[in-house]
Coordinates of C-alpha atoms in Angstrom, one line a residue:
M1251 CA 0.0 0.0 0.0
N1252 CA 1.5 3.4 -0.9
G1253 CA 1.7 6.4 1.4
P1254 CA -1.4 8.3 0.3
A1255 CA -3.5 5.1 0.4
L1256 CA -2.2 4.3 3.9
G1257 CA -3.0 7.8 5.0
V1258 CA -6.6 7.6 3.8
V1259 CA -7.2 4.2 5.3
T1260 CA -5.8 5.5 8.6
A1261 CA -8.1 8.5 8.4
V1262 CA -11.1 6.2 7.9
L1263 CA -10.0 4.1 10.9
L1264 CA -9.6 7.1 13.1
F1265 CA -12.5 9.2 11.9
P1266 CA -15.1 6.9 10.3
S1267 CA -17.9 9.3 11.2
A1268 CA -16.6 11.6 8.4
L1269 CA -17.9 9.1 5.9
L1270 CA -20.7 7.2 7.8
P1271 CA -23.5 7.9 10.2
A1272 CA -23.3 6.8 13.8
P1273 CA -23.2 3.0 14.1
A1274 CA -26.0 1.0 15.5
A1275 CA -25.4 -0.3 18.9
S1276 CA -25.1 -4.1 19.3
G1277 CA -28.6 -4.4 20.7
D1278 CA -30.2 -1.9 18.3
S1279 CA -31.3 -2.1 14.7
P1280 CA -29.2 -0.4 12.1
G1281 CA -31.1 2.4 10.3
P1282 CA -32.3 2.4 6.7
A1283 CA -29.6 1.6 4.1
G1284 CA -30.6 0.7 0.6
G1285 CA -34.0 -0.7 1.4
T1286 CA -33.3 -3.0 4.4
T1287 CA -33.4 -2.5 8.1
A1288 CA -32.1 -5.1 10.5
R1289 CA -34.6 -6.4 13.0
T1290 CA -34.3 -5.6 16.7
D1291 CA -34.6 -8.8 18.7
P1292 CA -34.6 -9.2 22.5
V1293 CA -31.2 -9.1 24.1
G1294 CA -29.8 -12.6 24.3
S1295 CA -32.0 -14.0 21.5
V1296 CA -29.2 -14.1 19.0
P1297 CA -26.6 -16.7 20.1
E1298 CA -23.0 -15.7 20.2
P1299 CA -20.6 -17.6 17.9
E1300 CA -19.0 -20.7 19.5
V1301 CA -15.5 -21.9 18.5
R1302 CA -15.6 -25.4 17.0
C1303 CA -11.9 -25.7 16.0
S1304 CA -9.1 -23.8 14.4
F1305 CA -7.6 -23.7 10.9
T1306 CA -4.0 -24.5 11.8
D1307 CA -2.9 -26.0 8.5
D1308 CA -0.4 -23.6 6.8
R1309 CA -2.2 -24.0 3.5
L1310 CA -5.3 -22.3 4.9
D1311 CA -3.8 -18.9 5.2
E1312 CA -6.2 -16.8 3.2
V1313 CA -9.6 -18.5 3.4
S1314 CA -12.1 -16.4 1.4
G1315 CA -15.0 -18.9 1.1
L1316 CA -16.7 -21.7 3.0
A1317 CA -19.4 -24.3 2.3
A1318 CA -20.7 -27.2 4.3
R1319 CA -22.6 -30.4 3.3
D1320 CA -23.1 -33.8 4.8
G1321 CA -20.8 -33.2 7.8
D1322 CA -17.9 -31.8 5.7
V1323 CA -16.6 -28.3 5.5
Y1324 CA -15.1 -27.0 2.3
A1325 CA -12.7 -24.0 2.1
V1326 CA -11.0 -22.0 -0.7
N1327 CA -8.2 -19.4 -0.5
D1328 CA -7.7 -16.2 -2.3
G1329 CA -5.5 -16.3 -5.4
G1330 CA -3.4 -19.4 -6.2
T1331 CA -2.4 -20.8 -9.6
R1332 CA -4.9 -23.6 -9.8
V1333 CA -8.4 -24.4 -8.5
E1334 CA -8.1 -25.9 -5.0
V1335 CA -10.9 -26.8 -2.6
F1336 CA -9.9 -28.1 0.8
V1337 CA -12.1 -30.7 2.5
L1338 CA -12.0 -30.4 6.3
D1339 CA -13.0 -32.8 9.0
D1340 CA -14.7 -32.0 12.4
A1341 CA -11.4 -30.9 13.9
C1342 CA -10.6 -28.5 11.0
A1343 CA -7.9 -30.8 9.7
V1344 CA -7.5 -31.1 5.9
R1345 CA -8.5 -34.6 4.9
D1346 CA -8.6 -34.1 1.1
V1347 CA -8.0 -31.4 -1.6
L1348 CA -10.0 -31.2 -4.8
R1349 CA -7.5 -29.9 -7.4
H1350 CA -8.0 -28.8 -11.0
P1351 CA -5.4 -27.2 -13.3
I1352 CA -7.6 -24.1 -14.2
D1353 CA -5.7 -21.0 -13.2
P1354 CA -8.0 -18.6 -11.3
Y1355 CA -7.6 -14.8 -11.0
D1356 CA -9.0 -14.0 -7.6
V1357 CA -11.3 -16.5 -5.9
E1358 CA -13.4 -14.7 -3.3
D1359 CA -16.3 -17.0 -2.3
L1360 CA -17.5 -20.6 -2.4
A1361 CA -21.1 -21.7 -2.8
L1362 CA -23.0 -25.0 -3.0
G1363 CA -25.5 -25.8 -5.8
P1364 CA -28.6 -27.8 -5.2
D1365 CA -26.9 -30.9 -6.7
G1366 CA -23.9 -30.6 -4.4
T1367 CA -21.6 -28.9 -7.0
L1368 CA -19.1 -26.5 -5.5
W1369 CA -19.0 -23.1 -7.2
L1370 CA -15.9 -20.9 -6.8
G1371 CA -16.6 -17.2 -7.2
D1372 CA -13.6 -16.0 -9.2
T1373 CA -14.9 -12.4 -9.0
G1374 CA -12.3 -10.3 -7.1
D1375 CA -11.3 -7.2 -8.9
N1376 CA -9.8 -4.6 -6.5
R1377 CA -8.7 -2.4 -9.3
R1378 CA -11.9 -2.8 -11.3
R1379 CA -10.2 -3.6 -14.6
R1380 CA -11.3 -7.2 -15.5
E1381 CA -13.2 -7.5 -18.7
T1382 CA -14.7 -10.8 -17.5
V1383 CA -15.1 -12.5 -14.1
A1384 CA -15.5 -16.3 -13.7
L1385 CA -17.1 -19.1 -11.9
H1386 CA -15.6 -22.5 -11.5
A1387 CA -18.0 -25.4 -11.0
V1388 CA -16.3 -28.3 -9.2
P1389 CA -18.1 -31.6 -8.6
R1390 CA -17.5 -33.1 -5.1
G1391 CA -16.2 -36.2 -6.9
D1392 CA -13.3 -36.6 -9.2
A1393 CA -14.9 -35.1 -12.4
G1394 CA -13.2 -32.1 -14.0
A1395 CA -14.0 -28.5 -13.2
T1396 CA -16.0 -26.3 -15.6
L1397 CA -15.1 -22.7 -16.3
Y1398 CA -17.8 -20.1 -17.0
R1399 CA -16.8 -16.6 -17.9
L1400 CA -19.2 -13.7 -17.2
T1401 CA -19.5 -10.0 -18.2
Y1402 CA -21.2 -7.2 -16.2
P1403 CA -23.6 -5.0 -18.2
D1404 CA -22.2 -1.8 -16.7
G1405 CA -18.4 -2.3 -16.4
P1406 CA -16.1 -4.0 -13.9
H1407 CA -17.0 -4.5 -10.2
D1408 CA -15.2 -6.0 -7.2
A1409 CA -17.3 -8.8 -5.7
E1410 CA -16.7 -11.2 -2.8
A1411 CA -20.1 -12.8 -2.3
L1412 CA -21.6 -15.7 -4.3
V1413 CA -24.7 -17.7 -3.7
V1414 CA -26.5 -20.3 -5.9
D1415 CA -30.2 -20.6 -5.7
E1416 CA -32.4 -23.7 -5.6
Q1417 CA -32.6 -23.7 -9.4
G1418 CA -28.8 -23.7 -9.7
V1419 CA -28.6 -20.1 -10.8
P1420 CA -25.6 -18.2 -9.4
H1421 CA -26.0 -14.7 -7.9
I1422 CA -23.0 -12.4 -7.4
I1423 CA -23.2 -9.5 -4.9
T1424 CA -20.7 -6.7 -5.4
K1425 CA -18.6 -5.1 -2.7
D1426 CA -19.2 -1.3 -2.8
V1427 CA -17.8 1.4 -0.5
L1428 CA -20.6 3.8 -1.2
G1429 CA -24.3 3.2 -1.5
A1430 CA -26.0 -0.1 -2.2
S1431 CA -24.2 -3.2 -3.5
S1432 CA -25.6 -4.7 -6.7
V1433 CA -26.9 -8.3 -7.2
Y1434 CA -26.2 -9.9 -10.6
R1435 CA -27.1 -13.2 -12.2
P1436 CA -26.8 -14.7 -15.7
A1437 CA -29.2 -13.2 -18.2
G1438 CA -29.5 -16.6 -19.8
P1439 CA -28.1 -20.2 -19.6
L1440 CA -24.5 -20.4 -18.7
A1441 CA -22.1 -21.1 -21.5
A1442 CA -18.7 -22.8 -21.0
P1443 CA -16.4 -21.0 -21.2
G1444 CA -18.6 -18.1 -22.4
P1445 CA -18.7 -15.3 -21.7
T1446 CA -22.3 -15.2 -20.5
P1447 CA -23.8 -11.7 -19.9
L1448 CA -25.0 -10.8 -16.4
E1449 CA -28.0 -8.7 -15.5
E1450 CA -28.6 -6.7 -12.4
V1451 CA -31.6 -8.0 -10.4
G1452 CA -31.4 -6.2 -7.0
T1453 CA -29.5 -4.2 -4.5
V1454 CA -28.6 -4.6 -0.8
S1455 CA -26.8 -2.5 1.8
H1456 CA -26.5 -2.2 5.5
S1457 CA -25.9 0.6 8.0
P1458 CA -22.6 0.6 10.1
T1459 CA -22.5 -1.2 13.4
D1460 CA -20.2 -1.1 16.4
T1461 CA -19.3 -4.8 16.2
P1462 CA -15.5 -5.0 16.7
G1463 CA -13.4 -6.5 13.9
G1464 CA -12.5 -6.0 10.3
P1465 CA -9.6 -4.4 8.7
V1466 CA -10.9 -0.8 8.3
G1467 CA -13.0 0.0 11.4
T1468 CA -16.6 1.1 11.1
L1469 CA -16.4 1.2 7.3
G1470 CA -15.8 -2.6 7.3
S1471 CA -19.2 -3.2 8.9
T1472 CA -20.9 -2.1 5.7
L1473 CA -18.8 -3.9 3.1
I1474 CA -20.3 -7.2 1.8
T1475 CA -17.7 -10.0 1.9
G1476 CA -19.6 -13.3 1.6
A1477 CA -23.0 -15.0 1.3
A1478 CA -24.6 -18.4 1.9
L1479 CA -28.0 -20.1 1.4
A1480 CA -29.5 -22.6 3.8
R1481 CA -29.7 -26.1 2.4
D1482 CA -33.5 -26.0 2.2
G1483 CA -33.3 -22.6 0.5
S1484 CA -35.4 -20.8 3.2
V1485 CA -32.8 -18.4 4.5
L1486 CA -30.2 -16.3 2.7
A1487 CA -27.2 -15.0 4.7
V1488 CA -25.1 -12.0 3.6
R1489 CA -22.1 -11.0 5.7
T1490 CA -19.8 -8.0 6.1
Y1491 CA -16.4 -8.0 7.9
T1492 CA -18.2 -7.9 11.2
D1493 CA -21.8 -9.1 11.0
A1494 CA -24.1 -11.5 9.2
Y1495 CA -27.6 -10.6 8.0
L1496 CA -30.2 -13.4 7.7
Y1497 CA -33.1 -12.9 5.2
P1498 CA -36.1 -15.2 4.9
V1499 CA -36.6 -16.5 1.4
D1500 CA -40.0 -17.2 -0.2
D1501 CA -40.4 -19.2 -3.5
G1502 CA -36.7 -19.2 -4.0
D1503 CA -36.5 -15.5 -5.0
L1504 CA -33.2 -14.2 -3.6
P1505 CA -33.5 -10.6 -5.0
A1506 CA -36.9 -10.3 -3.4
A1507 CA -35.6 -11.7 -0.1
L1508 CA -32.9 -8.9 0.1
E1509 CA -35.8 -6.3 0.1
R1510 CA -37.1 -7.8 3.4
E1511 CA -36.1 -7.1 7.0
P1512 CA -33.1 -9.2 8.0
V1513 CA -31.9 -10.4 11.4
R1514 CA -28.4 -9.2 12.3
V1515 CA -26.0 -11.7 13.8
P1516 CA -22.8 -10.1 15.1
L1517 CA -19.6 -11.9 14.2
P1518 CA -17.1 -10.0 16.4
D1519 CA -13.4 -10.0 16.4
E1520 CA -12.8 -11.5 12.9
E1521 CA -9.9 -9.5 11.6
Q1522 CA -10.5 -10.4 7.9
G1523 CA -13.9 -12.1 8.0
E1524 CA -15.0 -13.0 4.4
S1525 CA -16.3 -16.6 4.8
L1526 CA -19.8 -17.8 5.7
A1527 CA -21.8 -21.1 5.3
F1528 CA -24.8 -22.9 6.6
T1529 CA -24.5 -26.5 7.8
D1530 CA -27.2 -29.0 6.9
D1531 CA -29.1 -28.4 10.1
G1532 CA -29.1 -24.6 9.9
D1533 CA -26.0 -23.6 12.0
L1534 CA -24.1 -20.6 10.6
V1535 CA -20.3 -21.1 10.4
S1536 CA -17.7 -18.4 9.7
V1537 CA -13.9 -17.9 9.8
S1538 CA -11.4 -15.1 9.3
E1539 CA -8.4 -15.3 7.0
G1540 CA -5.1 -16.2 8.7
V1541 CA -3.5 -19.5 9.9
G1542 CA -4.8 -20.3 13.4
S1543 CA -8.2 -18.6 12.9
P1544 CA -11.1 -20.3 14.7
L1545 CA -14.0 -21.8 12.8
R1546 CA -17.0 -20.4 14.7
V1547 CA -20.6 -21.6 14.8
V1548 CA -23.9 -19.8 15.5
P1549 CA -26.2 -22.6 16.5
D1550 CA -29.6 -22.8 14.8
A1551 CA -29.1 -19.5 13.1
A1552 CA -31.5 -20.3 10.2
T1553 CA -34.4 -20.4 12.7
L1554 CA -33.7 -16.7 13.6
A1555 CA -34.8 -15.5 10.2
R1556 CA -37.8 -17.8 10.1
A1557 CA -39.2 -16.5 13.5
P1558 CA -41.5 -13.5 13.6
A1559 CA -40.2 -10.2 14.7
S1560 CA -40.5 -9.6 18.4
D1561 CA -42.5 -6.3 18.0
D1562 CA -44.3 -7.2 14.8
A1563 CA -45.3 -10.7 13.7
T1564 CA -45.8 -9.5 10.1
D1565 CA -42.7 -9.1 7.9
P1566 CA -42.9 -6.3 5.3
A1567 CA -43.9 -7.6 1.9
P1568 CA -40.9 -7.9 -0.5
V1569 CA -40.8 -5.4 -3.4
P1570 CA -41.6 -7.3 -6.6
R1571 CA -38.9 -7.6 -9.2
S1572 CA -39.0 -8.6 -12.8
R1573 CA -36.3 -10.9 -14.3
S1574 CA -34.6 -7.7 -15.5
G1575 CA -34.4 -6.3 -11.9
T1576 CA -36.9 -3.5 -12.5
R1577 CA -38.7 -2.2 -9.4
P1578 CA -41.9 -0.1 -9.2
E1579 CA -40.0 3.0 -8.3
D1580 CA -37.7 2.5 -11.4
T1581 CA -40.7 2.8 -13.7
G1582 CA -42.4 5.8 -12.2
S1583 CA -45.6 3.7 -11.7
G1584 CA -45.6 3.7 -7.9
G1585 CA -43.4 2.4 -5.2
R1586 CA -41.2 4.3 -2.8
A1587 CA -40.6 8.0 -3.4
D1588 CA -37.1 9.2 -4.3
T1589 CA -35.5 10.7 -1.1
A1590 CA -32.1 11.5 -2.5
S1591 CA -32.7 15.1 -3.6
D1592 CA -31.9 16.6 -0.2
G1593 CA -28.5 15.0 0.0
T1594 CA -29.6 12.4 2.5
G1595 CA -30.4 9.3 0.4
E1596 CA -30.7 5.6 1.0
S1597 CA -26.9 5.1 0.9
G1598 CA -26.7 5.8 4.7
L1599 CA -24.5 8.8 4.3
A1600 CA -25.7 11.6 6.6
T1601 CA -24.9 14.7 4.5
L1602 CA -24.0 15.8 1.0
P1603 CA -20.5 17.0 2.1
G1604 CA -19.9 13.5 3.5
V1605 CA -20.8 12.0 0.1
L1606 CA -18.5 14.4 -1.7
V1607 CA -15.6 13.6 0.6
A1608 CA -16.3 9.9 0.4
L1609 CA -16.4 10.0 -3.4
G1610 CA -13.0 11.6 -3.5
L1611 CA -11.5 9.0 -1.2
A1612 CA -13.3 5.8 -2.3
A1613 CA -10.8 4.7 -4.9
V1614 CA -7.8 4.8 -2.6
V1615 CA -9.8 3.3 0.3
M1616 CA -10.7 0.3 -1.8
A1617 CA -7.1 0.0 -2.9
G1618 CA -6.2 -0.3 0.8
L1619 CA -9.0 -2.7 1.8
G1620 CA -7.6 -5.8 0.2
R1621 CA -4.1 -7.0 -0.3
L1622 CA -3.0 -6.4 -3.9
R1623 CA -3.4 -9.7 -5.8
R1624 CA -0.7 -11.4 -7.8
R1625 CA -1.9 -9.6 -11.0

């Protein structure tokens, strides 16, 4: 990281309020941010993460994605010169490695398809210069991996979250410093190697919290770094460096689920928390990058999103979306009113001056968020 970038990141660490509104306290609900508000549940109703074991194998030094199925935990690292998926036992020891010669660019997440296929999200792009991103589909057996290249409709994005719905359709969630992150999925059937065009189908964002952890202070509590879907498809989890957000899913519609009210689950003290997965029975597992990092479990997390809110048994209805991602307010035929004209929009930034400052700093902040990749 160069001197100016380091200075900016230091300023964000010391004075996060210059860019963001006051964080929500641990027992409170974050305020509106891009259409979602985390639910306030009674104190003690959200279990704290429990340590199961630790990733002590030197090969697990930059774990960026997790998946779990049939008692096994799967992990992938950032970077590398070939596709590698580590298969872990109950003690976090590596018992197998699924290897394929495809050379990835920057693997940032791992997702499980409904048929058990492991999907590697090769979507990292810190400098936003990739013409295509990629997915690598890896069967849990010995069959070869399949490469699918993808193109965004609106230029490059950095993305660290991937989830595959019950129909086997992958969804990519971008990592944005300002405003809402975008949700993309293939506009048609995947072609190997492609490229297949993506379409934007939704947005999601969260207000800052005071959960400790992450590499960039309060700012890290808003940056999306991973996602996971419960095995039965009923709950979608999206995480930041510090918290997980659980969304109830109806009829398999993930973009619509992200318009609903989530339950926030703090994941404190993960220095570089980018990984998230559901076990078969609905436990939520997470881990930070770094050798020796503990694998932590939030028991029965999926039931938290399925339960009614403590102060209102009726969840707000999801905003309908078409396949193209169009919402009512986009068409001018109803929906929410546009509130951005006074400089206090849905991005969560408190004032227009804060937005202007943040815009000037966003590029170098993002350069300092992740380690520069090998390319």
